[in-house]
mmCIF file of C-alpha atoms (C1' of nucleotides) in Angstrom:
data_model
loop_
_atom_site.group_PDB
_atom_site.id
_atom_site.type_symbol
_atom_site.label_atom_id
_atom_site.label_comp_id
_atom_site.label_asym_id
_atom_site.label_seq_id
_atom_site.Cartn_x
_atom_site.Cartn_y
_atom_site.Cartn_z
ATOM 1 C CA UNK U 1 -0.161 -0.013 -0.299
ATOM 2 C CA UNK U 2 3.355 2.287 0.687
ATOM 3 C CA UNK U 3 4.275 1.828 -2.347
ATOM 4 C CA UNK U 4 3.973 5.459 -4.000
ATOM 5 C CA UNK U 5 1.297 6.191 -1.632
ATOM 6 C CA UNK U 6 1.613 8.831 1.451
ATOM 7 C CA UNK U 7 1.928 6.858 4.459
ATOM 8 C CA UNK U 8 -1.257 9.177 6.025
ATOM 9 C CA UNK U 9 -3.206 7.677 3.611
ATOM 10 C CA UNK U 10 -2.964 4.061 3.960
ATOM 11 C CA UNK U 11 -3.148 3.520 7.669
ATOM 12 C CA UNK U 12 -6.726 3.160 7.686
ATOM 13 C CA UNK U 13 -7.063 1.322 4.764
ATOM 14 C CA UNK U 14 -4.466 -0.854 6.177
ATOM 15 C CA UNK U 15 -6.106 -1.240 9.595
ATOM 16 C CA UNK U 16 -9.105 -2.065 7.810
ATOM 17 C CA UNK U 17 -7.551 -4.632 5.232
ATOM 18 C CA UNK U 18 -5.658 -6.337 8.357
ATOM 19 C CA UNK U 19 -9.177 -6.563 10.113
ATOM 20 C CA UNK U 20 -10.621 -8.559 7.457
ATOM 21 C CA UNK U 21 -7.949 -10.531 6.243
ATOM 22 C CA UNK U 22 -5.155 -10.940 8.598
ATOM 23 C CA UNK U 23 -2.853 -12.969 7.185
ATOM 24 C CA UNK U 24 -1.515 -14.351 4.181
ATOM 25 C CA UNK U 25 -4.252 -17.680 3.786
ATOM 26 C CA UNK U 26 -7.046 -15.234 4.715
ATOM 27 C CA UNK U 27 -6.465 -13.153 2.141
ATOM 28 C CA UNK U 28 -5.202 -16.249 -0.224
ATOM 29 C CA UNK U 29 -9.276 -17.600 -0.044
ATOM 30 C CA UNK U 30 -11.365 -13.965 -0.807
ATOM 31 C CA UNK U 31 -11.867 -13.231 -4.243
ATOM 32 C CA UNK U 32 -10.140 -11.241 -6.654
ATOM 33 C CA UNK U 33 -13.181 -8.771 -6.503
ATOM 34 C CA UNK U 34 -13.878 -8.254 -3.062
ATOM 35 C CA UNK U 35 -10.219 -7.535 -2.351
ATOM 36 C CA UNK U 36 -10.444 -4.531 -5.431
ATOM 37 C CA UNK U 37 -13.397 -3.490 -3.879
ATOM 38 C CA UNK U 38 -11.641 -3.426 -0.256
ATOM 39 C CA UNK U 39 -8.522 -1.714 -1.811
ATOM 40 C CA UNK U 40 -11.228 1.377 -2.782
ATOM 41 C CA UNK U 41 -9.742 4.446 -3.704
ATOM 42 C CA UNK U 42 -6.005 3.891 -2.806
ATOM 43 C CA UNK U 43 -4.882 4.092 -6.624
ATOM 44 C CA UNK U 44 -2.717 1.773 -8.807
ATOM 45 C CA UNK U 45 -5.338 -1.027 -8.094
ATOM 46 C CA UNK U 46 -2.710 -3.577 -9.722
ATOM 47 C CA UNK U 47 -1.282 -3.699 -6.371
ATOM 48 C CA UNK U 48 -3.925 -5.018 -4.577
ATOM 49 C CA UNK U 49 -4.328 -7.904 -7.694
ATOM 50 C CA UNK U 50 -0.385 -8.519 -6.944
ATOM 51 C CA UNK U 51 -1.051 -8.104 -2.954
ATOM 52 C CA UNK U 52 -3.333 -10.853 -3.092
ATOM 53 C CA UNK U 53 -1.287 -13.021 -6.007
ATOM 54 C CA UNK U 54 1.402 -13.352 -3.503
ATOM 55 C CA UNK U 55 -1.046 -14.429 -0.896
ATOM 56 C CA UNK U 56 -1.768 -16.927 -2.711
ATOM 57 C CA UNK U 57 2.181 -17.072 -3.441
ATOM 58 C CA UNK U 58 2.784 -17.090 0.125
ATOM 59 C CA UNK U 59 0.411 -19.543 1.292
ATOM 60 C CA UNK U 60 1.313 -22.126 -1.609
ATOM 61 C CA UNK U 61 5.385 -21.608 -1.743
ATOM 62 C CA UNK U 62 6.027 -20.751 1.961
ATOM 63 C CA UNK U 63 3.473 -22.712 4.033
ATOM 64 C CA UNK U 64 1.633 -19.308 4.661
ATOM 65 C CA UNK U 65 4.539 -17.506 6.089
ATOM 66 C CA UNK U 66 5.794 -14.088 4.264
ATOM 67 C CA UNK U 67 9.572 -15.685 3.686
ATOM 68 C CA UNK U 68 12.783 -14.104 5.152
ATOM 69 C CA UNK U 69 15.068 -14.352 2.057
ATOM 70 C CA UNK U 70 15.226 -11.193 -0.430
ATOM 71 C CA UNK U 71 15.319 -13.183 -3.186
ATOM 72 C CA UNK U 72 12.202 -15.137 -2.017
ATOM 73 C CA UNK U 73 10.410 -11.841 -1.058
ATOM 74 C CA UNK U 74 11.857 -10.367 -4.637
ATOM 75 C CA UNK U 75 9.901 -13.519 -6.594
ATOM 76 C CA UNK U 76 6.635 -12.665 -5.028
ATOM 77 C CA UNK U 77 4.122 -10.417 -6.998
ATOM 78 C CA UNK U 78 4.349 -7.235 -6.392
ATOM 79 C CA UNK U 79 7.154 -7.104 -4.319
ATOM 80 C CA UNK U 80 10.155 -5.505 -6.105
ATOM 81 C CA UNK U 81 13.500 -3.910 -4.866
ATOM 82 C CA UNK U 82 12.591 -1.432 -2.014
ATOM 83 C CA UNK U 83 9.380 -3.781 -0.654
ATOM 84 C CA UNK U 84 11.621 -7.359 -0.283
ATOM 85 C CA UNK U 85 14.594 -5.596 1.819
ATOM 86 C CA UNK U 86 11.939 -3.411 3.739
ATOM 87 C CA UNK U 87 10.623 -6.449 4.792
ATOM 88 C CA UNK U 88 13.619 -8.599 5.917
ATOM 89 C CA UNK U 89 15.169 -5.411 7.365
ATOM 90 C CA UNK U 90 11.966 -4.362 9.300
ATOM 91 C CA UNK U 91 10.035 -7.672 10.243
ATOM 92 C CA UNK U 92 12.943 -10.051 10.450
ATOM 93 C CA UNK U 93 16.161 -7.896 11.342
ATOM 94 C CA UNK U 94 18.415 -8.528 8.702
ATOM 95 C CA UNK U 95 20.940 -6.552 7.364
ATOM 96 C CA UNK U 96 20.318 -4.923 3.584
ATOM 97 C CA UNK U 97 20.063 -1.953 2.021
ATOM 98 C CA UNK U 98 16.754 -0.042 2.314
ATOM 99 C CA UNK U 99 16.100 2.749 -0.553
ATOM 100 C CA UNK U 100 12.909 4.179 -0.848
ATOM 101 C CA UNK U 101 11.986 7.808 -2.344
ATOM 102 C CA UNK U 102 12.940 10.096 0.585
ATOM 103 C CA UNK U 103 16.594 8.277 1.558
ATOM 104 C CA UNK U 104 16.971 8.481 -2.173
ATOM 105 C CA UNK U 105 16.429 12.413 -1.957
ATOM 106 C CA UNK U 106 18.663 12.576 1.579
ATOM 107 C CA UNK U 107 21.375 10.452 -0.418
ATOM 108 C CA UNK U 108 21.620 13.020 -3.246
ATOM 109 C CA UNK U 109 21.296 16.009 -0.775
ATOM 110 C CA UNK U 110 23.997 15.022 2.098
ATOM 111 C CA UNK U 111 26.329 12.808 0.404
ATOM 112 C CA UNK U 112 26.692 14.594 -2.875
ATOM 113 C CA UNK U 113 25.334 17.859 -2.952
ATOM 114 C CA UNK U 114 22.503 17.910 -4.903
ATOM 115 C CA UNK U 115 19.003 19.497 -4.448
ATOM 116 C CA UNK U 116 16.917 16.563 -5.991
ATOM 117 C CA UNK U 117 18.070 12.695 -6.810
ATOM 118 C CA UNK U 118 19.031 11.375 -10.103
ATOM 119 C CA UNK U 119 16.477 9.138 -11.324
ATOM 120 C CA UNK U 120 16.311 6.052 -9.366
ATOM 121 C CA UNK U 121 18.505 2.969 -10.509
ATOM 122 C CA UNK U 122 20.382 0.345 -8.761
ATOM 123 C CA UNK U 123 23.381 2.088 -7.732
ATOM 124 C CA UNK U 124 21.664 4.078 -4.905
ATOM 125 C CA UNK U 125 21.344 0.667 -3.424
ATOM 126 C CA UNK U 126 25.221 0.120 -3.956
ATOM 127 C CA UNK U 127 25.395 3.581 -2.070
ATOM 128 C CA UNK U 128 23.331 2.584 0.760
ATOM 129 C CA UNK U 129 24.792 -0.330 1.245
ATOM 130 C CA UNK U 130 28.517 1.513 1.401
ATOM 131 C CA UNK U 131 27.395 3.523 4.505
ATOM 132 C CA UNK U 132 25.370 0.329 6.188
ATOM 133 C CA UNK U 133 26.859 -0.131 9.969
ATOM 134 C CA UNK U 134 27.919 -3.537 10.095
ATOM 135 C CA UNK U 135 25.947 -4.207 13.108
ATOM 136 C CA UNK U 136 22.157 -5.475 11.884
ATOM 137 C CA UNK U 137 19.999 -3.502 14.518
ATOM 138 C CA UNK U 138 21.765 -0.588 13.995
ATOM 139 C CA UNK U 139 21.668 -1.563 10.251
ATOM 140 C CA UNK U 140 17.894 -1.551 10.415
ATOM 141 C CA UNK U 141 17.868 1.940 11.925
ATOM 142 C CA UNK U 142 20.557 3.697 9.907
ATOM 143 C CA UNK U 143 17.472 2.546 7.200
ATOM 144 C CA UNK U 144 14.771 3.811 9.221
ATOM 145 C CA UNK U 145 16.577 7.130 10.230
ATOM 146 C CA UNK U 146 16.964 7.808 6.805
ATOM 147 C CA UNK U 147 13.785 7.280 5.655
ATOM 148 C CA UNK U 148 12.231 9.234 8.810
ATOM 149 C CA UNK U 149 14.276 12.223 7.709
ATOM 150 C CA UNK U 150 13.500 12.244 4.562
ATOM 151 C CA UNK U 151 9.714 12.360 5.311
ATOM 152 C CA UNK U 152 9.969 14.679 7.802
ATOM 153 C CA UNK U 153 13.058 17.155 7.823
ATOM 154 C CA UNK U 154 14.950 16.551 4.451
ATOM 155 C CA UNK U 155 11.630 17.070 2.516
ATOM 156 C CA UNK U 156 10.882 17.953 -0.996
ATOM 157 C CA UNK U 157 9.695 20.979 -1.010
ATOM 158 C CA UNK U 158 10.778 22.769 1.784
ATOM 159 C CA UNK U 159 13.950 21.335 4.280
ATOM 160 C CA UNK U 160 14.459 21.919 7.577
ATOM 161 C CA UNK U 161 18.127 22.028 7.298
ATOM 162 C CA UNK U 162 17.904 24.002 10.844
ATOM 163 C CA UNK U 163 16.817 21.364 12.836
ATOM 164 C CA UNK U 164 18.888 19.004 10.575
ATOM 165 C CA UNK U 165 21.316 16.526 12.682
ATOM 166 C CA UNK U 166 22.900 15.897 9.196
ATOM 167 C CA UNK U 167 23.925 19.694 9.111
ATOM 168 C CA UNK U 168 27.294 19.663 9.990
ATOM 169 C CA UNK U 169 27.700 17.343 7.404
ATOM 170 C CA UNK U 170 25.602 17.671 4.763
ATOM 171 C CA UNK U 171 27.173 18.421 1.070
ATOM 172 C CA UNK U 172 24.300 19.852 -0.171
ATOM 173 C CA UNK U 173 23.834 22.553 2.449
ATOM 174 C CA UNK U 174 27.920 23.250 3.119
ATOM 175 C CA UNK U 175 27.333 24.316 -0.978
ATOM 176 C CA UNK U 176 24.996 26.541 0.069
ATOM 177 C CA UNK U 177 21.676 24.554 -0.934
ATOM 178 C CA UNK U 178 22.677 25.137 -4.451
ATOM 179 C CA UNK U 179 19.607 24.527 -7.676
ATOM 180 C CA UNK U 180 21.536 21.981 -8.912
ATOM 181 C CA UNK U 181 18.198 21.140 -11.213
ATOM 182 C CA UNK U 182 16.242 17.807 -11.254
ATOM 183 C CA UNK U 183 17.105 15.092 -13.508
ATOM 184 C CA UNK U 184 14.117 13.416 -13.260
ATOM 185 C CA UNK U 185 11.554 12.178 -15.471
ATOM 186 C CA UNK U 186 7.758 15.071 -15.291
ATOM 187 C CA UNK U 187 5.170 12.992 -14.202
ATOM 188 C CA UNK U 188 2.180 13.013 -16.470
ATOM 189 C CA UNK U 189 -0.519 14.940 -17.065
ATOM 190 C CA UNK U 190 -3.248 13.132 -14.973
ATOM 191 C CA UNK U 191 -6.827 15.245 -16.383
ATOM 192 C CA UNK U 192 -7.630 13.633 -20.478
ATOM 193 C CA UNK U 193 -5.069 10.074 -19.476
ATOM 194 C CA UNK U 194 -5.631 6.609 -20.473
ATOM 195 C CA UNK U 195 -4.976 6.379 -16.685
ATOM 196 C CA UNK U 196 -7.839 8.478 -15.618
ATOM 197 C CA UNK U 197 -10.171 6.683 -17.581
ATOM 198 C CA UNK U 198 -9.521 3.723 -16.393
ATOM 199 C CA UNK U 199 -9.664 5.100 -12.868
ATOM 200 C CA UNK U 200 -13.244 6.104 -13.786
ATOM 201 C CA UNK U 201 -14.057 2.972 -15.526
ATOM 202 C CA UNK U 202 -12.874 0.917 -12.583
ATOM 203 C CA UNK U 203 -14.793 2.471 -9.996
ATOM 204 C CA UNK U 204 -17.870 2.169 -11.986
ATOM 205 C CA UNK U 205 -17.095 -1.568 -11.890
ATOM 206 C CA UNK U 206 -16.724 -1.422 -7.497
ATOM 207 C CA UNK U 207 -19.674 0.629 -7.391
ATOM 208 C CA UNK U 208 -21.916 -1.488 -9.450
ATOM 209 C CA UNK U 209 -24.147 -3.217 -8.181
ATOM 210 C CA UNK U 210 -25.552 -5.750 -8.982
ATOM 211 C CA UNK U 211 -22.181 -7.158 -11.003
ATOM 212 C CA UNK U 212 -22.488 -7.338 -13.577
ATOM 213 C CA UNK U 213 -23.453 -4.443 -15.995
ATOM 214 C CA UNK U 214 -24.058 -4.390 -19.710
ATOM 215 C CA UNK U 215 -20.634 -3.324 -21.157
ATOM 216 C CA UNK U 216 -22.779 -0.100 -22.965
ATOM 217 C CA UNK U 217 -23.347 1.437 -19.726
ATOM 218 C CA UNK U 218 -20.188 1.729 -19.060
ATOM 219 C CA UNK U 219 -19.496 5.664 -19.178
ATOM 220 C CA UNK U 220 -21.145 6.682 -22.099
ATOM 221 C CA UNK U 221 -20.854 9.939 -22.330
ATOM 222 C CA UNK U 222 -16.766 9.607 -21.761
ATOM 223 C CA UNK U 223 -14.869 11.991 -24.281
ATOM 224 C CA UNK U 224 -13.186 9.936 -26.310
ATOM 225 C CA UNK U 225 -15.240 6.710 -26.801
ATOM 226 C CA UNK U 226 -11.705 5.206 -28.010
ATOM 227 C CA UNK U 227 -9.938 5.947 -24.850
ATOM 228 C CA UNK U 228 -12.720 4.273 -22.704
ATOM 229 C CA UNK U 229 -12.660 1.247 -24.558
ATOM 230 C CA UNK U 230 -8.806 0.775 -24.390
ATOM 231 C CA UNK U 231 -9.128 1.451 -20.846
ATOM 232 C CA UNK U 232 -11.680 -1.463 -20.527
ATOM 233 C CA UNK U 233 -9.634 -3.208 -22.773
ATOM 234 C CA UNK U 234 -6.902 -3.068 -20.698
ATOM 235 C CA UNK U 235 -8.063 -3.610 -17.350
ATOM 236 C CA UNK U 236 -9.229 -6.821 -18.557
ATOM 237 C CA UNK U 237 -5.799 -7.366 -19.882
ATOM 238 C CA UNK U 238 -4.658 -6.629 -16.374
ATOM 239 C CA UNK U 239 -7.091 -8.726 -14.932
ATOM 240 C CA UNK U 240 -8.523 -5.673 -12.685
ATOM 241 C CA UNK U 241 -11.984 -6.453 -14.987
ATOM 242 C CA UNK U 242 -14.051 -9.341 -16.783
ATOM 243 C CA UNK U 243 -16.183 -9.303 -19.934
ATOM 244 C CA UNK U 244 -18.959 -12.163 -20.931
ATOM 245 C CA UNK U 245 -20.076 -11.204 -23.946
ATOM 246 C CA UNK U 246 -22.190 -7.739 -23.668
ATOM 247 C CA UNK U 247 -21.793 -7.712 -19.474
ATOM 248 C CA UNK U 248 -19.014 -6.552 -17.973
ATOM 249 C CA UNK U 249 -17.436 -6.850 -14.324
ATOM 250 C CA UNK U 250 -14.868 -7.004 -11.545
ATOM 251 C CA UNK U 251 -13.219 -10.587 -11.919
ATOM 252 C CA UNK U 252 -15.416 -13.819 -10.591
ATOM 253 C "C1'" DC P 1 16.463 2.800 -19.531
ATOM 254 C "C1'" DA P 2 11.858 5.132 -20.180
ATOM 255 C "C1'" DC P 3 7.397 4.632 -19.824
ATOM 256 C "C1'" DA P 4 2.774 3.617 -17.687
ATOM 257 C "C1'" DC P 5 0.181 2.691 -13.840
ATOM 258 C "C1'" DG P 6 -4.307 5.920 -9.285
ATOM 259 C "C1'" DT P 7 -5.262 9.105 -6.230
ATOM 260 C "C1'" DG P 8 -6.016 12.914 -3.558
ATOM 261 C "C1'" DG P 9 -3.123 16.471 -0.094
ATOM 262 C "C1'" DG P 10 -0.187 20.287 -0.098
ATOM 263 C "C1'" DT P 11 1.836 24.747 -1.231
ATOM 264 C "C1'" DT I 1 -5.268 27.959 -9.463
ATOM 265 C "C1'" DA I 2 -1.942 24.817 -11.013
ATOM 266 C "C1'" DC I 3 1.135 22.321 -10.472
ATOM 267 C "C1'" DC I 4 4.133 19.132 -7.445
ATOM 268 C "C1'" DC I 5 4.193 14.890 -4.796
ATOM 269 C "C1'" DA I 6 3.842 10.219 -2.573
ATOM 270 C "C1'" DA I 7 7.871 3.951 1.981
ATOM 271 C "C1'" DG I 8 7.293 1.737 -6.085
ATOM 272 C "C1'" DT I 9 6.400 -2.374 -9.519
ATOM 273 C "C1'" DG I 10 6.350 -4.481 -14.343
ATOM 274 C "C1'" DT I 11 7.380 -4.632 -19.149
#
DNA sequence: CACACGTGGGT
DNA sequence: TACCCAAGTGT
């Protein structure tokens, strides 16, 4: 849930989710439709699909217990470099570099003297690894500290260097907080995008009672009919929707 | 490596 | 009001 989504928005969703499906085997037994509905408006609904798949995989391959090994974690649906190591470090206490968007920004400033991080890269893991304390517990605290510093002090918009514990050693602050430019790619415009169309279709399918609904009742007034149909097709291709003749619904 | 992929709060 | 930004991943 935390992938690309603010913590404060996740927390209530997480609590409701865990109340309903407290363990992987319990979640694995749920239907895709129920999982997508429970995901509600958290965004990136493919994550709900992946989380459900991961629960099925954990149940089948690991006896219902989330694995500790990073490679086993990486093999699960929707688990990438960040999440795999976050689980291994924060749930199991092992020593790995955990690099999220906050950590990347902290490293860019404190170590590289840049105002903004470079585009995400595996090098980030290498750099974090080179800074990690030798002890497991210290390494976990270092990982969490970097993330937390980026989330609360070394923020994207208005960094609070006055209260920063790294103020004495930060390369960017020492250089006078120069504007070093931003090599990151700009986020695509949402208004009028295919993503917006997908979001609108999926919202309709989530709210549809009873399901399924006739295909020709799906956003008949959408400004771009081709875009709407593209959205429907891509949702079906992703496994987020299911069509049966002239009817469509969340997957059974 | 670039790009697609949601949604809503903050400035 | 228009942006910016968010505990990323898969292709």
